[in-house]
């Protein structure tokens, strides 16, 4: 039975956006209730335990340089285990590291180039340094095109772009075609270059757990699905109608569109992550490895347990490998293709690896196409608000920021201090 204080602000959904909104409302001293359909917080940020291994529902990572991450999370309490800076690019049987702007010249030393290397290395280094130091306002006011058509891409030779930026951006954007907004690409690359990237020791689900734990006891009600809403009430399957002083819809985009006709349904990138268990780690380092070979079935792979040993119950290695844009059909065939390619990339036999599980998420992240508004309105009418990554950008930062914005707008309408 849901016991909701009369006329609380109701937040629908306890993903990152909903939890962010609820915390802002609660911090203003206003009663708030979060109604969540699932039995846990986090939405798309979820960790399951499978045969003792921590398995994030689709490989993802936390980047510390996002402003809302710094503002809303206690990263040290998450016990963040970090990747080595930059990524390893696998190309023609060897790897080279890019993206470590702290020692970019050394890091690019392994980059093979057609013309002897110096000029190409300098171009990539200059490009990454420029992106890392660009003010956000400049990124958001730069001309916006598809990422693949950006001037910075064409500043590199097509061959060099293909071997360096392309695989890294495809991984960051979940977009192998690089049709995403160039502004979004620069924002993602900028934060990746400036921050630490890592995994919470207890899995990505520790992020929403931490946010939920910061709310007063009993504020989040699990197992309550909202079926319709208006500005002063919601209808739930479990407990019928609940009156509210305001309603903030913080569901996934598809549910938001169903609850709030008139919202535009975004397109999505599909993400499929395959988890394998190996007796020994196929690489010793805590690196994210991206594929430069466009014919590879996957874009990126990592030995998760070398980054966060806490993801494994024993000394066995957990390998996460991500395929973008797959339709989910013929999973056994996909697993075989991935396993065969992993043997090449890690230069080790993979036939004895156990396939632990595959997470296929058809609507993983909304497409951020050119023309994207990074601050879509969150106020629909007085009393009714919407937030989620689809209102800002498809990222942890976007979800947290949109929730905070929706809550501030709610408090303003209620005439309350923020
Ligand atoms: C595989 C994958 C990899 C990713 N990688 C990264 C990454 O590396 N870095 C990064 O920054 N971002 C990444 N993201 C994106 C990031 O995880 C999302 O943008 C963010 O979690 C979205 O949060 P949200 O609160 O907007 O929505 P959601 O997480 O979708 O939360 C919505 C919540 O609403 C609840 N709900 C839905 N309908 C109802 C209803 N009718 N009644 C009550 N509750 C309801 C749901 O159960 C859910 O808890 C990734 C996402 C995926 C899926």
Coordinates of C-alpha atoms and ligand atoms in Angstrom, one line a residue:
X1 CA 0.0 0.0 0.0
X2 CA 1.4 3.4 -1.0
X3 CA 1.2 6.0 1.7
X4 CA 1.8 9.3 0.1
X5 CA 1.8 12.6 2.0
X6 CA -1.1 14.8 0.7
X7 CA -0.2 17.1 -2.2
X8 CA 3.4 16.1 -2.5
X9 CA 5.3 16.8 -5.7
X10 CA 5.2 13.4 -7.5
X11 CA 8.1 12.3 -9.6
X12 CA 7.3 9.4 -12.0
X13 CA 10.4 7.2 -12.4
X14 CA 13.5 6.6 -10.3
X15 CA 16.1 6.7 -13.0
X16 CA 18.9 9.2 -12.7
X17 CA 16.7 12.1 -13.9
X18 CA 13.9 11.3 -11.5
X19 CA 16.2 10.9 -8.6
X20 CA 18.0 14.2 -9.4
X21 CA 14.6 16.0 -9.6
X22 CA 13.5 14.5 -6.3
X23 CA 16.7 15.5 -4.5
X24 CA 16.4 19.1 -5.7
X25 CA 12.7 19.2 -4.6
X26 CA 13.5 17.6 -1.2
X27 CA 16.5 19.9 -0.7
X28 CA 14.0 22.8 -0.8
X29 CA 12.0 21.3 2.0
X30 CA 9.1 20.4 -0.2
X31 CA 7.4 17.0 0.3
X32 CA 8.2 14.7 -2.7
X33 CA 7.3 11.1 -3.6
X34 CA 8.9 9.1 -6.4
X35 CA 6.8 6.4 -8.0
X36 CA 8.9 3.7 -9.7
X37 CA 7.5 0.8 -11.6
X38 CA 10.5 -1.5 -11.0
X39 CA 11.7 -2.9 -7.7
X40 CA 14.9 -0.9 -7.7
X41 CA 16.2 2.6 -8.7
X42 CA 18.3 3.4 -11.8
X43 CA 16.3 2.6 -14.9
X44 CA 18.9 2.1 -17.6
X45 CA 21.7 2.1 -15.1
X46 CA 21.5 -1.3 -13.6
X47 CA 23.8 -4.0 -12.4
X48 CA 22.8 -7.7 -12.1
X49 CA 24.8 -10.4 -10.4
X50 CA 25.2 -13.4 -12.7
X51 CA 27.1 -16.5 -11.4
X52 CA 28.7 -14.1 -8.9
X53 CA 29.9 -11.6 -11.5
X54 CA 28.7 -8.0 -11.5
X55 CA 27.1 -7.4 -14.9
X56 CA 26.1 -3.9 -15.9
X57 CA 23.0 -4.0 -18.1
X58 CA 24.9 -2.9 -21.2
X59 CA 28.5 -1.8 -20.6
X60 CA 28.7 1.8 -19.5
X61 CA 31.1 4.0 -17.5
X62 CA 31.2 7.1 -15.3
X63 CA 33.1 10.2 -16.4
X64 CA 34.0 12.4 -13.5
X65 CA 34.4 15.6 -15.4
X66 CA 30.7 16.1 -16.1
X67 CA 29.4 19.1 -14.0
X68 CA 26.4 17.3 -12.6
X69 CA 28.5 14.2 -11.7
X70 CA 30.7 16.5 -9.6
X71 CA 27.7 18.3 -8.2
X72 CA 25.4 15.4 -7.3
X73 CA 27.6 12.4 -6.7
X74 CA 30.1 11.4 -4.1
X75 CA 32.5 9.8 -6.5
X76 CA 34.9 8.7 -3.8
X77 CA 32.1 6.8 -1.9
X78 CA 31.5 4.9 -5.1
X79 CA 35.0 3.5 -4.9
X80 CA 35.6 4.4 -8.6
X81 CA 38.0 2.1 -10.3
X82 CA 39.4 4.0 -13.3
X83 CA 40.5 3.0 -16.8
X84 CA 43.9 4.0 -18.0
X85 CA 43.6 7.4 -19.7
X86 CA 42.6 7.4 -23.3
X87 CA 41.8 4.3 -25.3
X88 CA 43.7 1.6 -27.1
X89 CA 42.9 1.5 -30.8
X90 CA 43.3 -2.0 -32.4
X91 CA 44.4 -1.8 -35.9
X92 CA 46.0 -4.3 -38.3
X93 CA 47.1 -6.6 -35.5
X94 CA 48.5 -4.0 -33.1
X95 CA 47.3 -1.4 -30.7
X96 CA 48.2 2.3 -30.1
X97 CA 46.8 4.5 -27.4
X98 CA 45.1 7.8 -28.2
X99 CA 43.3 10.3 -26.1
X100 CA 45.6 10.6 -23.1
X101 CA 46.0 14.4 -23.3
X102 CA 48.2 14.5 -20.3
X103 CA 51.0 12.9 -22.3
X104 CA 49.7 13.1 -25.7
X105 CA 53.0 13.2 -27.6
X106 CA 54.2 10.0 -25.9
X107 CA 50.9 8.4 -26.3
X108 CA 50.8 9.0 -30.0
X109 CA 54.3 7.6 -30.4
X110 CA 52.9 4.2 -31.5
X111 CA 50.7 5.6 -34.1
X112 CA 51.7 4.3 -37.5
X113 CA 51.2 6.8 -40.3
X114 CA 51.5 6.7 -44.1
X115 CA 53.8 9.7 -44.4
X116 CA 56.3 9.2 -41.7
X117 CA 54.1 10.3 -38.9
X118 CA 55.2 13.6 -37.5
X119 CA 52.6 15.8 -39.1
X120 CA 49.8 13.4 -38.5
X121 CA 50.7 12.9 -34.9
X122 CA 50.9 16.7 -34.4
X123 CA 47.5 17.1 -36.1
X124 CA 45.8 14.6 -33.8
X125 CA 47.5 16.0 -30.7
X126 CA 46.5 19.5 -31.6
X127 CA 42.9 18.5 -32.3
X128 CA 42.5 16.6 -29.0
X129 CA 44.2 19.4 -27.0
X130 CA 41.8 21.9 -28.7
X131 CA 38.7 19.9 -27.8
X132 CA 39.9 19.3 -24.3
X133 CA 40.3 23.0 -23.6
X134 CA 37.3 24.4 -25.4
X135 CA 34.8 26.3 -23.3
X136 CA 31.4 24.6 -23.2
X137 CA 29.7 27.8 -24.5
X138 CA 31.9 27.7 -27.6
X139 CA 31.2 24.1 -28.3
X140 CA 27.4 24.8 -28.0
X141 CA 27.6 27.7 -30.4
X142 CA 29.8 26.1 -33.0
X143 CA 28.2 25.3 -36.4
X144 CA 26.4 22.0 -36.0
X145 CA 26.7 19.2 -38.6
X146 CA 26.8 15.4 -38.5
X147 CA 29.9 14.4 -36.6
X148 CA 31.3 12.6 -39.7
X149 CA 31.2 15.9 -41.6
X150 CA 32.9 18.1 -38.9
X151 CA 35.8 20.3 -40.0
X152 CA 38.0 18.7 -37.3
X153 CA 37.4 15.3 -39.0
X154 CA 38.3 16.7 -42.4
X155 CA 41.4 18.4 -40.8
X156 CA 42.8 14.8 -40.6
X157 CA 43.4 12.7 -43.6
X158 CA 40.5 10.2 -44.1
X159 CA 42.8 7.4 -43.3
X160 CA 44.0 9.0 -40.1
X161 CA 40.5 10.0 -39.0
X162 CA 39.4 6.4 -39.7
X163 CA 42.1 5.0 -37.5
X164 CA 41.9 7.5 -34.6
X165 CA 38.9 9.6 -34.0
X166 CA 36.3 7.5 -35.7
X167 CA 36.5 4.4 -33.4
X168 CA 36.7 6.6 -30.3
X169 CA 33.7 8.7 -31.2
X170 CA 31.6 5.8 -32.3
X171 CA 32.2 4.3 -28.8
X172 CA 31.4 7.5 -26.9
X173 CA 28.3 8.3 -29.0
X174 CA 27.0 4.7 -29.4
X175 CA 26.9 5.7 -33.1
X176 CA 29.0 3.8 -35.6
X177 CA 27.8 5.9 -38.5
X178 CA 28.7 9.2 -36.7
X179 CA 25.4 10.8 -37.7
X180 CA 25.2 12.4 -34.2
X181 CA 25.4 16.2 -33.7
X182 CA 29.0 17.5 -33.9
X183 CA 28.3 19.5 -30.8
X184 CA 27.3 16.4 -28.8
X185 CA 30.4 14.6 -30.1
X186 CA 32.7 17.5 -29.0
X187 CA 31.0 17.6 -25.6
X188 CA 31.4 13.8 -25.1
X189 CA 35.0 13.9 -26.3
X190 CA 35.8 16.9 -24.2
X191 CA 34.5 15.3 -21.0
X192 CA 36.3 12.0 -21.8
X193 CA 39.6 13.8 -22.3
X194 CA 39.3 16.0 -19.2
X195 CA 38.1 13.5 -16.6
X196 CA 38.7 10.1 -15.1
X197 CA 36.6 7.4 -16.6
X198 CA 35.7 4.4 -14.4
X199 CA 33.4 1.9 -12.8
X200 CA 32.0 2.0 -9.3
X201 CA 33.4 -0.9 -7.3
X202 CA 30.0 -2.4 -6.7
X203 CA 28.8 -1.8 -10.3
X204 CA 27.1 1.1 -12.1
X205 CA 23.9 0.5 -10.1
X206 CA 25.7 2.1 -7.1
X207 CA 25.2 5.5 -8.8
X208 CA 21.4 5.5 -8.5
X209 CA 21.6 3.7 -5.2
X210 CA 23.7 6.5 -3.8
X211 CA 21.2 9.1 -5.2
X212 CA 18.2 7.3 -3.7
X213 CA 20.0 6.9 -0.3
X214 CA 20.3 10.7 -0.2
X215 CA 16.5 11.1 -0.1
X216 CA 14.4 10.9 3.1
X217 CA 13.4 7.4 4.0
X218 CA 10.2 6.2 2.2
X219 CA 10.3 8.9 -0.5
X220 CA 10.9 6.3 -3.3
X221 CA 8.0 3.8 -3.7
X222 CA 8.9 0.8 -5.8
X223 CA 6.6 -1.4 -7.8
X224 CA 4.2 1.4 -8.6
X225 CA 3.5 1.9 -12.3
X226 CA 1.8 5.2 -13.3
X227 CA -0.7 4.7 -16.1
X228 CA -1.9 8.3 -16.6
X229 CA -1.2 11.8 -15.3
X230 CA -2.4 15.3 -15.1
X231 CA -1.0 18.5 -13.5
X232 CA -2.6 17.6 -10.1
X233 CA -2.8 13.8 -9.9
X234 CA -1.5 10.5 -11.2
X235 CA -3.3 7.2 -11.8
X236 CA -1.4 4.1 -10.7
X237 CA -2.1 0.5 -11.4
X238 CA -1.3 -0.5 -7.8
X239 CA -3.1 2.1 -5.7
X240 CA -5.4 4.1 -8.0
X241 CA -5.4 7.9 -8.0
X242 CA -2.9 10.0 -6.0
X243 CA -3.3 13.8 -5.8
X244 CA -0.2 16.0 -6.2
X245 CA 0.9 19.6 -6.0
X246 CA 2.9 19.0 -9.2
X247 CA 3.9 16.1 -11.4
X248 CA 7.4 15.5 -12.9
X249 CA 7.5 12.8 -15.5
X250 CA 11.0 11.2 -15.4
X251 CA 10.4 8.0 -17.3
X252 CA 12.2 6.6 -20.3
X253 CA 11.4 8.5 -23.5
X254 CA 8.9 6.0 -24.9
X255 CA 6.8 6.0 -21.7
X256 CA 7.0 9.8 -21.5
X257 CA 5.5 10.0 -25.0
X258 CA 2.7 7.6 -24.0
X259 CA 1.9 9.6 -20.8
X260 CA 2.3 13.0 -22.4
X261 CA 0.8 13.0 -26.0
X262 CA 2.4 15.7 -28.0
X263 CA 6.0 14.9 -27.0
X264 CA 8.1 13.8 -30.0
X265 CA 9.4 10.2 -29.9
X266 CA 13.2 10.2 -30.4
X267 CA 15.0 7.6 -32.5
X268 CA 17.4 5.3 -30.5
X269 CA 20.7 3.7 -30.8
X270 CA 20.7 0.0 -29.9
X271 CA 23.4 -1.4 -27.7
X272 CA 24.3 -5.0 -27.2
X273 CA 27.0 -6.1 -24.7
X274 CA 28.3 -9.6 -24.5
X275 CA 30.0 -10.8 -21.3
X276 CA 32.6 -13.6 -21.4
X277 CA 34.5 -15.2 -18.6
X278 CA 38.1 -16.3 -19.1
X279 CA 40.3 -18.2 -16.7
X280 CA 43.1 -15.6 -17.1
X281 CA 42.9 -12.0 -18.1
X282 CA 43.7 -11.7 -21.8
X283 CA 45.3 -8.3 -21.2
X284 CA 46.9 -7.1 -17.9
X285 CA 46.0 -3.4 -18.2
X286 CA 42.8 -1.6 -17.3
X287 CA 42.1 -0.2 -20.8
X288 CA 39.2 0.3 -23.1
X289 CA 40.1 -1.1 -26.4
X290 CA 38.3 0.2 -29.5
X291 CA 38.2 -1.4 -33.0
X292 CA 39.4 0.5 -36.0
X293 CA 38.4 -2.3 -38.4
X294 CA 34.9 -1.4 -39.6
X295 CA 34.2 -5.0 -40.5
X296 CA 34.6 -6.1 -36.8
X297 CA 31.2 -7.1 -35.3
X298 CA 32.0 -5.0 -32.2
X299 CA 33.2 -1.4 -31.5
X300 CA 34.8 -1.8 -28.1
X301 CA 35.9 -4.4 -25.5
X302 CA 37.5 -4.3 -22.1
X303 CA 38.6 -6.7 -19.4
X304 CA 36.2 -5.3 -16.8
X305 CA 37.8 -7.2 -13.9
X306 CA 41.2 -5.6 -14.7
X307 CA 39.5 -2.2 -14.2
X308 CA 37.3 -3.2 -11.2
X309 CA 38.5 -6.6 -9.7
X310 CA 35.3 -6.4 -7.6
X311 CA 33.3 -7.3 -10.6
X312 CA 34.6 -10.9 -10.4
X313 CA 33.9 -13.3 -7.5
X314 CA 37.3 -14.9 -7.9
X315 CA 40.4 -14.5 -10.0
X316 CA 38.6 -15.3 -13.3
X317 CA 38.4 -12.4 -15.8
X318 CA 35.2 -10.8 -17.0
X319 CA 35.3 -9.4 -20.5
X320 CA 32.6 -7.0 -21.8
X321 CA 32.3 -6.5 -25.5
X322 CA 29.8 -4.1 -27.1
X323 CA 28.1 -4.3 -30.5
X324 CA 26.3 -1.2 -31.7
X325 CA 23.2 -1.2 -33.9
X326 CA 22.4 -4.9 -33.7
X327 CA 18.8 -5.9 -34.0
X328 CA 19.0 -8.7 -31.5
X329 CA 18.3 -11.5 -33.9
X330 CA 20.4 -14.7 -34.1
X331 CA 22.2 -14.1 -30.8
X332 CA 24.2 -17.4 -31.0
X333 CA 25.6 -16.4 -34.4
X334 CA 26.6 -13.0 -33.0
X335 CA 28.2 -14.5 -30.0
X336 CA 30.3 -16.8 -32.3
X337 CA 31.4 -13.9 -34.5
X338 CA 32.3 -11.8 -31.5
X339 CA 34.2 -14.7 -29.8
X340 CA 36.2 -15.3 -33.0
X341 CA 37.2 -11.6 -33.4
X342 CA 38.1 -11.4 -29.7
X343 CA 40.7 -14.1 -30.3
X344 CA 42.3 -11.8 -32.9
X345 CA 42.0 -8.6 -30.8
X346 CA 43.4 -10.2 -27.6
X347 CA 45.8 -12.5 -29.5
X348 CA 44.7 -15.5 -27.5
X349 CA 42.4 -18.5 -28.0
X350 CA 38.9 -17.8 -26.8
X351 CA 37.2 -21.2 -27.5
X352 CA 37.4 -22.1 -23.8
X353 CA 35.8 -18.8 -22.7
X354 CA 32.4 -19.1 -21.1
X355 CA 29.6 -16.9 -22.5
X356 CA 28.1 -15.5 -19.3
X357 CA 25.3 -13.5 -20.7
X358 CA 24.3 -10.9 -23.4
X359 CA 22.4 -7.7 -22.7
X360 CA 20.5 -6.4 -25.7
X361 CA 19.0 -3.0 -25.3
X362 CA 17.1 -1.8 -28.4
X363 CA 16.3 1.7 -27.0
X364 CA 19.6 2.3 -25.1
X365 CA 20.2 6.0 -25.9
X366 CA 18.2 8.5 -27.8
X367 CA 19.8 9.7 -31.0
X368 CA 21.3 13.3 -30.7
X369 CA 21.0 14.5 -34.3
X370 CA 22.2 17.8 -35.7
X371 CA 19.7 20.5 -34.7
X372 CA 19.4 19.1 -31.2
X373 CA 18.2 21.4 -28.4
X374 CA 20.4 20.6 -25.4
X375 CA 17.9 22.3 -23.1
X376 CA 14.5 21.2 -24.3
X377 CA 11.7 22.7 -22.3
X378 CA 11.0 20.8 -19.2
X379 CA 7.8 22.7 -18.2
X380 CA 4.8 21.6 -20.2
X381 CA 2.1 23.6 -18.3
X382 CA 2.1 24.9 -14.7
X383 CA 2.1 21.8 -12.5
X384 CA 3.3 19.3 -15.2
X385 CA 7.0 18.8 -16.1
X386 CA 9.1 16.3 -18.0
X387 CA 12.7 15.3 -17.7
X388 CA 15.1 12.6 -18.8
X389 CA 18.1 12.2 -21.0
X390 CA 15.8 13.0 -24.0
X391 CA 15.4 16.6 -22.8
X392 CA 19.1 17.3 -22.6
X393 CA 21.6 14.8 -24.0
X394 CA 21.9 11.0 -24.0
X395 CA 24.2 10.6 -21.0
X396 CA 24.4 10.4 -17.3
X397 CA 25.1 14.2 -17.3
X398 CA 22.1 14.9 -19.5
X399 CA 19.7 12.8 -17.2
X400 CA 21.0 14.4 -14.0
X401 CA 20.9 18.0 -15.5
X402 CA 17.4 17.6 -16.9
X403 CA 16.0 16.4 -13.5
X404 CA 17.6 19.3 -11.7
X405 CA 16.1 21.8 -14.3
X406 CA 12.6 20.2 -14.1
X407 CA 12.7 20.4 -10.3
X408 CA 13.8 24.1 -10.3
X409 CA 11.0 24.9 -12.7
X410 CA 8.5 23.1 -10.4
X411 CA 9.7 25.0 -7.4
X412 CA 9.5 28.3 -9.2
X413 CA 5.9 27.7 -10.1
X414 CA 5.1 26.7 -6.6
X415 CA 6.6 30.0 -5.4
X416 CA 9.2 28.2 -3.3
X417 CA 12.8 29.1 -2.7
X418 CA 15.5 27.0 -4.5
Ligands
LIG1 C1 23.9 0.3 -22.6 C2 24.0 1.7 -22.3 C3 25.2 2.3 -22.2 C4 25.3 3.7 -21.8 N1 26.6 4.2 -21.7 C5 26.7 5.4 -21.1 C6 28.0 6.0 -20.8 O1 29.0 5.3 -20.9 N2 28.0 7.2 -20.3 C7 26.9 8.0 -20.1 O2 27.0 9.1 -19.6 N3 25.7 7.5 -20.4 C8 25.5 6.3 -20.9 N4 24.3 5.8 -21.1 C9 23.1 6.6 -21.0 C10 22.6 6.8 -19.6 O3 22.6 5.6 -18.9 C11 21.1 7.3 -19.7 O4 21.1 8.5 -20.5 C12 20.5 7.6 -18.4 O5 20.6 6.5 -17.5 C13 19.0 7.9 -18.6 O6 18.4 8.1 -17.4 P1 16.9 8.6 -17.3 O7 16.5 8.9 -15.9 O8 16.6 9.7 -18.2 O9 15.9 7.4 -17.8 P2 15.8 5.9 -17.4 O10 17.1 5.3 -16.9 O11 15.2 5.2 -18.5 O12 14.8 6.0 -16.1 C14 13.4 5.9 -16.3 C15 12.8 5.3 -15.0 O13 11.3 5.4 -15.1 C16 10.7 4.2 -14.7 N5 9.4 4.1 -15.3 C17 9.1 4.0 -16.7 N6 7.8 4.0 -16.9 C18 7.2 4.1 -15.6 C19 5.8 4.2 -15.2 N7 4.8 4.2 -16.0 N8 5.6 4.4 -13.9 C20 6.7 4.5 -13.0 N9 8.0 4.4 -13.3 C21 8.2 4.2 -14.7 C22 11.7 3.1 -15.2 O14 11.5 1.9 -14.6 C23 13.0 3.8 -14.9 O15 13.5 3.5 -13.6 C24 24.2 4.4 -21.5 C25 22.9 3.8 -21.6 C26 22.8 2.5 -21.9 C27 21.5 1.8 -21.9

